[in-house]
Tab-separated table of N, CA and C in Angstrom:
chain	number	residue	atom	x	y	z
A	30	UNK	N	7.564	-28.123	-0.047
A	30	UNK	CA	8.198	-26.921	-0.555
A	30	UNK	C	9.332	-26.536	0.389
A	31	UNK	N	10.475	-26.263	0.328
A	31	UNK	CA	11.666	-25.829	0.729
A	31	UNK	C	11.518	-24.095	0.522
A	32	UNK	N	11.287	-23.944	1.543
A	32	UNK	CA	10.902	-22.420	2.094
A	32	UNK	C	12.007	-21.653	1.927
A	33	UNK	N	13.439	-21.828	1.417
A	33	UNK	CA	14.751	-20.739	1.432
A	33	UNK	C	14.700	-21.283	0.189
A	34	UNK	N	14.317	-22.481	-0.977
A	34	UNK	CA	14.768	-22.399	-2.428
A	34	UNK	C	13.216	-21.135	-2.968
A	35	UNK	N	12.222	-21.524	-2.747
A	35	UNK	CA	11.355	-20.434	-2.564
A	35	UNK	C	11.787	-19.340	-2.433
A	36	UNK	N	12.597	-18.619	-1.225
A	36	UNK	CA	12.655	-17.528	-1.076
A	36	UNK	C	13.290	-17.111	-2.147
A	37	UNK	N	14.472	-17.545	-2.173
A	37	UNK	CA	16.272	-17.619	-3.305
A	37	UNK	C	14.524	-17.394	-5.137
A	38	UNK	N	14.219	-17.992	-5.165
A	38	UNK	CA	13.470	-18.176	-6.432
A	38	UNK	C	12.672	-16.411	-6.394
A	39	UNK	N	11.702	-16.107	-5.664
A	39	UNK	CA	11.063	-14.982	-5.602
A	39	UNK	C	12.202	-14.317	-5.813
A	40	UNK	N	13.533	-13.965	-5.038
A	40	UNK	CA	13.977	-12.955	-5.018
A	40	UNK	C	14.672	-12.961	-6.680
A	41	UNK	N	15.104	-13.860	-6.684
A	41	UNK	CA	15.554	-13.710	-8.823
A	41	UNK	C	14.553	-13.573	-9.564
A	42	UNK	N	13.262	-13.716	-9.345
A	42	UNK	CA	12.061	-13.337	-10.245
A	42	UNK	C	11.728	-11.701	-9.809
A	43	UNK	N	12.037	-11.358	-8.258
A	43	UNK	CA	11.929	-9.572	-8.700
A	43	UNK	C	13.041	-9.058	-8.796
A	44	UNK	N	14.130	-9.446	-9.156
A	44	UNK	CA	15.286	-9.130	-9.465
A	44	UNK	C	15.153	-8.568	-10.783
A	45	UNK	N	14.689	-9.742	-11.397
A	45	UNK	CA	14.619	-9.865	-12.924
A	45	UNK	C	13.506	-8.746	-13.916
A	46	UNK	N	11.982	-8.779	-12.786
A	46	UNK	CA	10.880	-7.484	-12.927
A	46	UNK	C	11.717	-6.528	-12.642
A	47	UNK	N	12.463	-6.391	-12.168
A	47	UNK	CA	13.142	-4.492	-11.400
A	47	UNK	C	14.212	-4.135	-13.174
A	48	UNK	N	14.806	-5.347	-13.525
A	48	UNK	CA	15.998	-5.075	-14.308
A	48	UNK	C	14.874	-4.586	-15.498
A	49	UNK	N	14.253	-5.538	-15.583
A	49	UNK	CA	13.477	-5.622	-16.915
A	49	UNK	C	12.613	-3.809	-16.870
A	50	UNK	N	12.141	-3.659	-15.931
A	50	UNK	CA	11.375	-2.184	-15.354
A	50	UNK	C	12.659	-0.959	-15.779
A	51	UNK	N	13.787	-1.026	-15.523
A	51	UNK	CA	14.390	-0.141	-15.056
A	51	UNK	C	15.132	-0.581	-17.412
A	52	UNK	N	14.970	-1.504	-17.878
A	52	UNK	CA	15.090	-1.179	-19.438
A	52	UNK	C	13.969	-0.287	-19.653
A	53	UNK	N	13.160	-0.190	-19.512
A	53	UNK	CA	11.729	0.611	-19.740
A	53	UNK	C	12.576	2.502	-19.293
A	54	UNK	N	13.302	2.705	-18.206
A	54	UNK	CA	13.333	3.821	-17.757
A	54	UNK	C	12.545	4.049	-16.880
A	55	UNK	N	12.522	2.878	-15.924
A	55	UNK	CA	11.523	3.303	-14.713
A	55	UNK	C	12.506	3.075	-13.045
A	56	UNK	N	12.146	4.273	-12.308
A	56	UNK	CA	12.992	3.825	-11.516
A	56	UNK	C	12.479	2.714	-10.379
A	57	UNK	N	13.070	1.914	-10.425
A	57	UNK	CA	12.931	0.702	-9.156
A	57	UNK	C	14.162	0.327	-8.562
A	58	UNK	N	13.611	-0.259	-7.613
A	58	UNK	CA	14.567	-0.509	-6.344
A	58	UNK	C	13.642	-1.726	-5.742
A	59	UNK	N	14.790	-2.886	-5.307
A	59	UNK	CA	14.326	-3.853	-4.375
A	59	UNK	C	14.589	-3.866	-2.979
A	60	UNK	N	13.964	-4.035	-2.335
A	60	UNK	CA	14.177	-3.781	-1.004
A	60	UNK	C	14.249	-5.241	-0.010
A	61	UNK	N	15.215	-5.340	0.480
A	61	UNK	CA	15.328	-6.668	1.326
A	61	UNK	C	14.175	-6.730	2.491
A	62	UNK	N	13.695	-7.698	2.707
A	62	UNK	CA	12.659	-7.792	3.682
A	62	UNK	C	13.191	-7.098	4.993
A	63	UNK	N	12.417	-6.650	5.772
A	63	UNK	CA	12.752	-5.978	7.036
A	63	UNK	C	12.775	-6.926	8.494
A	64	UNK	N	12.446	-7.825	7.705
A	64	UNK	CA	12.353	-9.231	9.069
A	64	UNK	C	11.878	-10.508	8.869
A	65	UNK	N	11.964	-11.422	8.942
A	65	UNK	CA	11.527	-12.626	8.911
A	65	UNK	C	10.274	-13.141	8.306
A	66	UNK	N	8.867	-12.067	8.834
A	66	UNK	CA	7.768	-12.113	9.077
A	66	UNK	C	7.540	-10.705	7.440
A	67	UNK	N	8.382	-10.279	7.089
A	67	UNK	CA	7.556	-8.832	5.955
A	67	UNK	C	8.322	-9.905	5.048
A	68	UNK	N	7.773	-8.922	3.438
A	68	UNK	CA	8.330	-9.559	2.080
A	68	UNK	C	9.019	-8.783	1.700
A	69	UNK	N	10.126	-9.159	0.652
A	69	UNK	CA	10.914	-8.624	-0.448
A	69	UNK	C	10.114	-7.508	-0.990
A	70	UNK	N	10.338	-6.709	-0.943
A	70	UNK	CA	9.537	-5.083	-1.803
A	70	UNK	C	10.309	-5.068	-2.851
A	71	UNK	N	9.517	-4.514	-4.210
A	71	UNK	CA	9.937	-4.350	-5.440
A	71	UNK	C	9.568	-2.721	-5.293
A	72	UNK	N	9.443	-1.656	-5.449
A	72	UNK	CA	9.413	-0.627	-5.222
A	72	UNK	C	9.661	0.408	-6.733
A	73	UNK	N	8.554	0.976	-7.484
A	73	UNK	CA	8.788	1.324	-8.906
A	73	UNK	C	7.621	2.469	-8.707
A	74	UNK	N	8.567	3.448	-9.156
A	74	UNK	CA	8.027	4.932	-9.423
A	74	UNK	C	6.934	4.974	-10.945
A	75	UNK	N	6.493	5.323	-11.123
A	75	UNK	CA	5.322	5.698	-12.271
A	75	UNK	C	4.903	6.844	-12.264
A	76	UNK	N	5.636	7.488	-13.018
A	76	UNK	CA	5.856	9.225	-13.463
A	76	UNK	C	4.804	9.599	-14.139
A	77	UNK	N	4.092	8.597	-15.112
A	77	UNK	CA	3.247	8.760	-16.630
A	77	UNK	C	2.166	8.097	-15.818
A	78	UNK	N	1.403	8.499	-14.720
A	78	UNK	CA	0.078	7.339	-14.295
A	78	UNK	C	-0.940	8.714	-14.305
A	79	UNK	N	-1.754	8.449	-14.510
A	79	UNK	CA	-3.260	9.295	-14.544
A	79	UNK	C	-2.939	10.239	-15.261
A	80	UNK	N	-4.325	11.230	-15.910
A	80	UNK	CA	-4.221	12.793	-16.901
A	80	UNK	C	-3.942	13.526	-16.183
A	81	UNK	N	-4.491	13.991	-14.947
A	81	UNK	CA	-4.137	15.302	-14.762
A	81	UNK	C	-2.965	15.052	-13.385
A	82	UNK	N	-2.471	14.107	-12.962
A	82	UNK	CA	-1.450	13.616	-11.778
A	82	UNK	C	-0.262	14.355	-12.070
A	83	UNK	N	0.633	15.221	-11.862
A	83	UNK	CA	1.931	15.260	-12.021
A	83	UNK	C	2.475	14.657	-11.141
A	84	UNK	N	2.224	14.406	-9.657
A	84	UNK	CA	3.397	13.760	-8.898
A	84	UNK	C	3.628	11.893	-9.151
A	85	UNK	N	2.306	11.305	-10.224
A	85	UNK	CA	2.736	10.336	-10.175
A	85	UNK	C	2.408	9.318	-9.530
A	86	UNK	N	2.775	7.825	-9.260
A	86	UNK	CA	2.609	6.779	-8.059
A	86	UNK	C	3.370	6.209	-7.885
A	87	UNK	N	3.784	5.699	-6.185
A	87	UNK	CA	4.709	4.675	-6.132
A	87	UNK	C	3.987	3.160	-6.307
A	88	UNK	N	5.051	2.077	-6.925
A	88	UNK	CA	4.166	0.864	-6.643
A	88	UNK	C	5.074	-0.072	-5.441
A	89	UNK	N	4.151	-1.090	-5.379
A	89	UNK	CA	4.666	-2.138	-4.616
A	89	UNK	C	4.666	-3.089	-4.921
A	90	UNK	N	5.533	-4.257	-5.189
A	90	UNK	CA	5.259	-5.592	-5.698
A	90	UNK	C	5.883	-6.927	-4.804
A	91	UNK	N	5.593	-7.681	-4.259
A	91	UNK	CA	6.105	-8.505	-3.574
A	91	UNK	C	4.738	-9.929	-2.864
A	92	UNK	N	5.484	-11.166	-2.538
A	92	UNK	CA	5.102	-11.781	-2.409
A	92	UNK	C	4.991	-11.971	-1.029
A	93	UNK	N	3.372	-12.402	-0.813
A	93	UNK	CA	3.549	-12.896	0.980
A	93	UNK	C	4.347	-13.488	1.383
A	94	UNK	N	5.171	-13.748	2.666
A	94	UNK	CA	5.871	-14.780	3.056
A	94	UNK	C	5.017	-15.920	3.630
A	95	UNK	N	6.000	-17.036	2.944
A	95	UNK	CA	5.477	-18.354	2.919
A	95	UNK	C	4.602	-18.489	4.486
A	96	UNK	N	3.631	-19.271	4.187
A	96	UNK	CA	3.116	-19.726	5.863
A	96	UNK	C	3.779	-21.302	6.791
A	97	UNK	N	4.157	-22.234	5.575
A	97	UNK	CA	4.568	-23.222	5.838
A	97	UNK	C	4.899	-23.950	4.613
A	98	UNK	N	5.776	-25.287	5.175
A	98	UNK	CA	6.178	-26.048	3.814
A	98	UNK	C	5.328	-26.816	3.129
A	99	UNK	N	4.004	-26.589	3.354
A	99	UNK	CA	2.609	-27.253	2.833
A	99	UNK	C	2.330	-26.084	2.100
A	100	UNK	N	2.570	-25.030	2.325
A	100	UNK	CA	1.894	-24.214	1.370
A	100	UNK	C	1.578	-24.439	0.142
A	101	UNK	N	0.341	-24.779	-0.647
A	101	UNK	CA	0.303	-25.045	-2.692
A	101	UNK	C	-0.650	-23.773	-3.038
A	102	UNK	N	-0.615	-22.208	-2.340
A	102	UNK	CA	-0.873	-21.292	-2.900
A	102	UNK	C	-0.026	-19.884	-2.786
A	103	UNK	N	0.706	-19.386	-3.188
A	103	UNK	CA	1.653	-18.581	-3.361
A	103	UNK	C	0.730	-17.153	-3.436
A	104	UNK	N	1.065	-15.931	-2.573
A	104	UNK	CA	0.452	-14.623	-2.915
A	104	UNK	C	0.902	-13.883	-3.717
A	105	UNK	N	0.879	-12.864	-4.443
A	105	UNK	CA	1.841	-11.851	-5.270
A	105	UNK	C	0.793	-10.411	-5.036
A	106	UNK	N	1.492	-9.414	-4.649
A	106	UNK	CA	0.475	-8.169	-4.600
A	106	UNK	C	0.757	-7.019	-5.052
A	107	UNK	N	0.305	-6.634	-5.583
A	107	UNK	CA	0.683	-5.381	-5.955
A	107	UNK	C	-0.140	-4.284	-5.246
A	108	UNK	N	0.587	-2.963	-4.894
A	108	UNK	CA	0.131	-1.970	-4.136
A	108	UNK	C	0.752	-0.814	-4.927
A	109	UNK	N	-0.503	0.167	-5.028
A	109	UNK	CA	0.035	1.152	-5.971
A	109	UNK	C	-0.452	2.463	-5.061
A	110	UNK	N	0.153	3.131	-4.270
A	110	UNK	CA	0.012	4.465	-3.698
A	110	UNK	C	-0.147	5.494	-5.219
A	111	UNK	N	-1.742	6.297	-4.898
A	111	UNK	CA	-2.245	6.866	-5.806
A	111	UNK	C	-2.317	8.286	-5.077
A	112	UNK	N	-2.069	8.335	-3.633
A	112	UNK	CA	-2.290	9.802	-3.303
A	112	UNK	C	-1.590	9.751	-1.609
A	113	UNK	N	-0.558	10.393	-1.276
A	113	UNK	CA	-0.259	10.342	0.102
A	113	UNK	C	-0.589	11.492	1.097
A	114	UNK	N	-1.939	12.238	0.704
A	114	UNK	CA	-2.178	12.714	1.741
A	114	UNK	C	-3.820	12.917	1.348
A	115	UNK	N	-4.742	12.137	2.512
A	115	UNK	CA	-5.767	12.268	2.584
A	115	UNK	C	-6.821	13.515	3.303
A	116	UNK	N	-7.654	13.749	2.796
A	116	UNK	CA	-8.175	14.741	3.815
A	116	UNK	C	-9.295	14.178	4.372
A	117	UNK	N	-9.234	14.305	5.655
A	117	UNK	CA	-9.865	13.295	6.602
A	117	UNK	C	-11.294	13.816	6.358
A	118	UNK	N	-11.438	15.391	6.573
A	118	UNK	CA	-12.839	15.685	6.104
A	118	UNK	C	-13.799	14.979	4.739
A	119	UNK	N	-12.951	14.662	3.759
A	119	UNK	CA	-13.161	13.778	2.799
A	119	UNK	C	-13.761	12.132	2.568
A	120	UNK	N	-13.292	11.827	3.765
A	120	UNK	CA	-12.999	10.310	3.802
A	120	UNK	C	-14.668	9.922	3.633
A	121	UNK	N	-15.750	10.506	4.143
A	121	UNK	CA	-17.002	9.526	3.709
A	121	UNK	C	-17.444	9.644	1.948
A	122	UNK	N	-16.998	11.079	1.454
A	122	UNK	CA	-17.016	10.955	0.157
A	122	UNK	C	-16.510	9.941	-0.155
A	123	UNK	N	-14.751	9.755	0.040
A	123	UNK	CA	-13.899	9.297	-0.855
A	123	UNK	C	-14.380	7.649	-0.585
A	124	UNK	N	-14.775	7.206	0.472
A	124	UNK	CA	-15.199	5.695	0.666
A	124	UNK	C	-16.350	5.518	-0.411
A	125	UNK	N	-17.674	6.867	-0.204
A	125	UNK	CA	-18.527	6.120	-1.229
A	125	UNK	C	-18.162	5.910	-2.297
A	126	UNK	N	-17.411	7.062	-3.070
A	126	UNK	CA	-16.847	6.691	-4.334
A	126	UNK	C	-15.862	5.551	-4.852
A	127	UNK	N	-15.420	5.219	-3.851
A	127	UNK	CA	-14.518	3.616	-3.971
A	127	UNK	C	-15.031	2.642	-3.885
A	128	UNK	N	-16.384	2.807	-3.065
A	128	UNK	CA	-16.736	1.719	-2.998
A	128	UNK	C	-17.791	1.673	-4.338
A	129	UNK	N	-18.418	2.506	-5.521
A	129	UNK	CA	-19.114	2.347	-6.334
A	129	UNK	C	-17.629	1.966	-7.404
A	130	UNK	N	-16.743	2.718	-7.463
A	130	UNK	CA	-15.609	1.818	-8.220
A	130	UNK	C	-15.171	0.560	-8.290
A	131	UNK	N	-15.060	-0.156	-6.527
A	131	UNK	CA	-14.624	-0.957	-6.139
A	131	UNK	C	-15.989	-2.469	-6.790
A	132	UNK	N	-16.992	-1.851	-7.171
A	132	UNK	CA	-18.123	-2.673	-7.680
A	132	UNK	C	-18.025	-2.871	-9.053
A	133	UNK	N	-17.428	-1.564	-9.629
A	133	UNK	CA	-17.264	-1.840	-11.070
A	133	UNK	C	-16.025	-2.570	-11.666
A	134	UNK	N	-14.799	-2.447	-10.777
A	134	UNK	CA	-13.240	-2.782	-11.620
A	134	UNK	C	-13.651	-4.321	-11.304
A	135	UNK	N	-13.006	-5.081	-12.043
A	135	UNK	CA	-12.932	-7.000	-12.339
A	135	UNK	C	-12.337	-7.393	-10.905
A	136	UNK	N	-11.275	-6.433	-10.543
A	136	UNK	CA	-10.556	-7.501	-9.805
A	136	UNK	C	-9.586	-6.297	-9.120
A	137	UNK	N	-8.974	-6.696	-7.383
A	137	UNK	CA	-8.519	-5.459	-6.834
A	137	UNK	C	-9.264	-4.551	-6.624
A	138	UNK	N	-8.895	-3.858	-5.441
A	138	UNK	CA	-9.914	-2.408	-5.148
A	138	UNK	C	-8.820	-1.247	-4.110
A	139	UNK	N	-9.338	-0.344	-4.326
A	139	UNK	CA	-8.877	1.069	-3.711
A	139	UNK	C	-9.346	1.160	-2.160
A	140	UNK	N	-8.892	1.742	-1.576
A	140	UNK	CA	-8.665	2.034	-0.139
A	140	UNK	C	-7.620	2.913	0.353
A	141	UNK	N	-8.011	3.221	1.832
A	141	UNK	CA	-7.241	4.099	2.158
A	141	UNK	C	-6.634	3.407	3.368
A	142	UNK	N	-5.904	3.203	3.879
A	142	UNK	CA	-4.997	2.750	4.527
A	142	UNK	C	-5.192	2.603	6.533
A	143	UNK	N	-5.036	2.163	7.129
A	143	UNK	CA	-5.241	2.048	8.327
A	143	UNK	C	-5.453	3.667	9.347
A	144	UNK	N	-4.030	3.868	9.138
A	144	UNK	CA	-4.132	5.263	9.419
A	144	UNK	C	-4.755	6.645	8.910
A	145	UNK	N	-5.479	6.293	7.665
A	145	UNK	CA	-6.475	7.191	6.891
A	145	UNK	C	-5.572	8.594	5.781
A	146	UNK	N	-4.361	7.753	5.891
A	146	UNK	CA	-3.243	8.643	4.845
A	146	UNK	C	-2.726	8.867	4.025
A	147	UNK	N	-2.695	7.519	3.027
A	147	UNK	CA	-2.644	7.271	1.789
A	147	UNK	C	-3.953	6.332	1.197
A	148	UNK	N	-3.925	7.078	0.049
A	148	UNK	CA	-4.803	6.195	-1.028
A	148	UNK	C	-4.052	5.237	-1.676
A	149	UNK	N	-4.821	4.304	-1.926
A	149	UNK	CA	-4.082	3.015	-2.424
A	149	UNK	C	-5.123	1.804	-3.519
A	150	UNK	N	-4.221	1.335	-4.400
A	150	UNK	CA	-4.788	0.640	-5.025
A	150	UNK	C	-4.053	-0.966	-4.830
A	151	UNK	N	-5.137	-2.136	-4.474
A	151	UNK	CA	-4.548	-2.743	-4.168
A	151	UNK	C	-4.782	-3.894	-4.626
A	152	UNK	N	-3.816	-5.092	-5.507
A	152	UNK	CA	-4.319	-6.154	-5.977
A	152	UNK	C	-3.541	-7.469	-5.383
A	153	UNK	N	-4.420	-8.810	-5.364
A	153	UNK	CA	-3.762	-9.840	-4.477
A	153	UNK	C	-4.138	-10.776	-5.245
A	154	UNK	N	-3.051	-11.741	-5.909
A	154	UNK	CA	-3.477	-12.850	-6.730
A	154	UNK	C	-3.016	-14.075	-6.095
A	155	UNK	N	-3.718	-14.783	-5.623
A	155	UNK	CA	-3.347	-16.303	-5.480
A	155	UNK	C	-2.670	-16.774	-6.886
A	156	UNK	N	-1.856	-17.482	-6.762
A	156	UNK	CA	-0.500	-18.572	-7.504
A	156	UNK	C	-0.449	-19.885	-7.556
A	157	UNK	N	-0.571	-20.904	-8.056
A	157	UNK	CA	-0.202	-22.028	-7.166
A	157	UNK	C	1.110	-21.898	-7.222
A	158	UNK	N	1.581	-22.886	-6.229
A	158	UNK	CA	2.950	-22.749	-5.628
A	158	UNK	C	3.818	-23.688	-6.554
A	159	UNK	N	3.060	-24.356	-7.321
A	159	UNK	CA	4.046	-25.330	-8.344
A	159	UNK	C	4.387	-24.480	-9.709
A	160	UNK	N	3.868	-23.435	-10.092
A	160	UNK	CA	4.438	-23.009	-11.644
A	160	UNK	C	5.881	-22.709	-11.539
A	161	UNK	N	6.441	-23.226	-12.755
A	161	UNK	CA	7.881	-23.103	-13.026
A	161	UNK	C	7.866	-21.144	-13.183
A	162	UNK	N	9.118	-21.103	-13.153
A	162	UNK	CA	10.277	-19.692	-13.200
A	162	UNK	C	9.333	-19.037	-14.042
A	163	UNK	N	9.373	-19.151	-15.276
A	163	UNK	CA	8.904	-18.405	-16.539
A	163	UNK	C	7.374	-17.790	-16.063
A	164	UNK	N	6.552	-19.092	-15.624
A	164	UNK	CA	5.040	-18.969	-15.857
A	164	UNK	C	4.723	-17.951	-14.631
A	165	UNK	N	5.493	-18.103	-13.413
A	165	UNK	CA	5.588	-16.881	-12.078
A	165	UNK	C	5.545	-15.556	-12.836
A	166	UNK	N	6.813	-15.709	-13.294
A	166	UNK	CA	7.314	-14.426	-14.006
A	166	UNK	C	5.977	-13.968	-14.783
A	167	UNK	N	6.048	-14.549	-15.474
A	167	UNK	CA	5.044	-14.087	-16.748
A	167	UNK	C	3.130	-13.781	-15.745
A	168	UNK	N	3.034	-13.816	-14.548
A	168	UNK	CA	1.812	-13.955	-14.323
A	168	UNK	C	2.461	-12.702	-13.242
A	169	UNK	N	2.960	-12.743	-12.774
A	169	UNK	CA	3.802	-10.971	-12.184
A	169	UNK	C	3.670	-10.095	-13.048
A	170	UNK	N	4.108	-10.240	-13.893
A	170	UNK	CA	3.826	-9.455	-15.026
A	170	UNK	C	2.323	-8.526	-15.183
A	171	UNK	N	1.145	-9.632	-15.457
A	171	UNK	CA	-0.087	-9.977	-15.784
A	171	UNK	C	-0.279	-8.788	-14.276
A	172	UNK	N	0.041	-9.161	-13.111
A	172	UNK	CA	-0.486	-8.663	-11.972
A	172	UNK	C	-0.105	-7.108	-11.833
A	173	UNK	N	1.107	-6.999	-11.894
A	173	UNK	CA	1.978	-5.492	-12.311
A	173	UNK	C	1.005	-4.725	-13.333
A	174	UNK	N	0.541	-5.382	-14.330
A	174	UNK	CA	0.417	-4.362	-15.880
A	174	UNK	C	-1.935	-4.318	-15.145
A	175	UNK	N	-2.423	-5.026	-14.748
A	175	UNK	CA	-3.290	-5.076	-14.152
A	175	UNK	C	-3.773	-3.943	-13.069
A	176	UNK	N	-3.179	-4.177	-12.152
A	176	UNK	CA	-2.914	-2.738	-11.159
A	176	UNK	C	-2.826	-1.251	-11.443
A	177	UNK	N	-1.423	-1.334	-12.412
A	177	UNK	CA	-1.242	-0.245	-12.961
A	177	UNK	C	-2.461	0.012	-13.816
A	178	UNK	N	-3.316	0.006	-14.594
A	178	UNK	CA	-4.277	-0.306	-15.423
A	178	UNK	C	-5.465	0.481	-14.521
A	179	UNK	N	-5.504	-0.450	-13.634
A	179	UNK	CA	-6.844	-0.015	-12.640
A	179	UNK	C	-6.446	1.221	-11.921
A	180	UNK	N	-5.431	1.418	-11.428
A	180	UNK	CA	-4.787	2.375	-10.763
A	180	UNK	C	-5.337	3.872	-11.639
A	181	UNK	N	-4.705	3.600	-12.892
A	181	UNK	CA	-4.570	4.820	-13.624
A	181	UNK	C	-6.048	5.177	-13.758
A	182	UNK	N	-6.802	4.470	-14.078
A	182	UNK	CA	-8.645	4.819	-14.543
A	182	UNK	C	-9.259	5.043	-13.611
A	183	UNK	N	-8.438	4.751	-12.495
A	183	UNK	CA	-9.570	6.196	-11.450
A	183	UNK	C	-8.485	6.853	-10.714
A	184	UNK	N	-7.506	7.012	-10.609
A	184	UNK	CA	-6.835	7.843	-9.405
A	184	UNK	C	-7.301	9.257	-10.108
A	185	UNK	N	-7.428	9.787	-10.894
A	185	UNK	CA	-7.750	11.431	-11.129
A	185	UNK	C	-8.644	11.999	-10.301
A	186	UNK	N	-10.247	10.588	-10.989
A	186	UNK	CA	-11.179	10.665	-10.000
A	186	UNK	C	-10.720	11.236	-8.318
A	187	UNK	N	-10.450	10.041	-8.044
A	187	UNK	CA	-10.366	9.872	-6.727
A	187	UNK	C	-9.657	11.385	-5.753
A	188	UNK	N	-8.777	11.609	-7.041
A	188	UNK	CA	-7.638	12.553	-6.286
A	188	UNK	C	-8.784	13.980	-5.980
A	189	UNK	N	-9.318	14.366	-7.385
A	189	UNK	CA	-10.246	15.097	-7.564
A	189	UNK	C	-11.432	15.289	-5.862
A	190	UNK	N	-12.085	14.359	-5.856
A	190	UNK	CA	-13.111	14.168	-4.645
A	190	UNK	C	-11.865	14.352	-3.362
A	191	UNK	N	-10.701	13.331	-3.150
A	191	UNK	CA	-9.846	14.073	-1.905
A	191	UNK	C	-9.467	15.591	-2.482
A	192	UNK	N	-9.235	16.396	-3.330
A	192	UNK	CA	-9.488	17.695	-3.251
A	192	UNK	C	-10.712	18.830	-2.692
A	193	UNK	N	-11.758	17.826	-2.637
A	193	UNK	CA	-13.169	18.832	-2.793
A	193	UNK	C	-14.073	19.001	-3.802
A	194	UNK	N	-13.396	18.162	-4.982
A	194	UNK	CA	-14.611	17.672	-5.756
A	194	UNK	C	-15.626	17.201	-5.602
A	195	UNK	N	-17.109	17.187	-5.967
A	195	UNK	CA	-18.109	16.759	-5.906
A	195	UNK	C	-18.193	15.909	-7.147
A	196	UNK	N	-18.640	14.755	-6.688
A	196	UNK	CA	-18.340	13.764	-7.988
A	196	UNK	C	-19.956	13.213	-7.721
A	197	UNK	N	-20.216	12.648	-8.809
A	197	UNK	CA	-21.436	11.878	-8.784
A	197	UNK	C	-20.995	10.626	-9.544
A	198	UNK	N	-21.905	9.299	-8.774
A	198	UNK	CA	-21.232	8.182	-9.862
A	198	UNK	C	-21.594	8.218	-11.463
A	199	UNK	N	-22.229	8.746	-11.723
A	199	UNK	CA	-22.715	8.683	-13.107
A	199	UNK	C	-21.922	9.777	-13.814
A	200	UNK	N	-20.825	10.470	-13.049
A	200	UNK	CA	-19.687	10.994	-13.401
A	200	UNK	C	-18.474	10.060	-14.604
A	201	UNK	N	-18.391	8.865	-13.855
A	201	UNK	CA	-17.217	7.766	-14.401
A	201	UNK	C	-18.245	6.664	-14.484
């Protein structure tokens, strides 16, 4: 694998998700990697995510950077910030309840972030590294509309319990 036709390839496939996003009326923005070692960020606002949310979510879409020219599995992830401010008093609620979610959704799971500050929904699909243009595309896609999906069917929850809700699992 030629690690700069790779790169040159990812970056016209989220070129192409941002254009295609932004026919929809969504705002996105790509973001050039910040160094050698981070990925291309696809970066897309979601105004219409959860019932009772008005502020919304940001997403994230981008591919790991390559590890080597042997690589034959490609990452793609999507990260969907569902809440940017946690309340720390919260956090053993909000873990149990993610983690009885995190048992029920197929695939991807919620978390809160290193520093304990944003909520996040987070999905990671292995690729192989040989599918042509289209079939990438079209499985970005699959990963994007996935996320968002899972994202939306519990962030209310979730937001709810980081408020001070008392949730029980037999709630959702």
């Amino acid at each position: 694998m030629d690690i700069e036709k790779v790169l040159a390839e990812r970056h016209e496939l989220l070129e192409r998700l941002r254009d295609s996003l932004q026919e929809e009326l969504l705002v996105a923005e790509l973001e050039e990697a910040e160094n050698e070692n981070s990925p291309e960020v696809l970066r897309v606002v979601f105004d219409e995510i959860g019932q009772d949310n008005e502020e919304g979510a940001l997403g994230e879409f981008f591919f790991m950077p390559p590890l080597s020219e042997e690589d034959t599995v490609q990452l793609f992830s999507a990260v969907i910030t569902i809440g940017d401010s946690v309340d720390k008093e919260r956090l053993p609620e909000l873990f149990k309840i993610m983690s009885f979610i995190n048992f029920r959704i197929p695939c991807g799971g919620f978390c809160i972030d290193e520093e304990g500050e944003f909520m996040l929904y987070r999905l990671t699909v292995p690729l192989p590294a040989g599918l042509g243009k289209d079939q990438l595309y079209d499985e970005m896609n699959i990963v994007l509309t996935n996320a968002l999906v899972s994202a939306d069917m519990y962030m209310d929850l979730l937001l709810k319990v980081n408020e001070g809700e008392d949730i029980s699992p037999d709630q959702f």
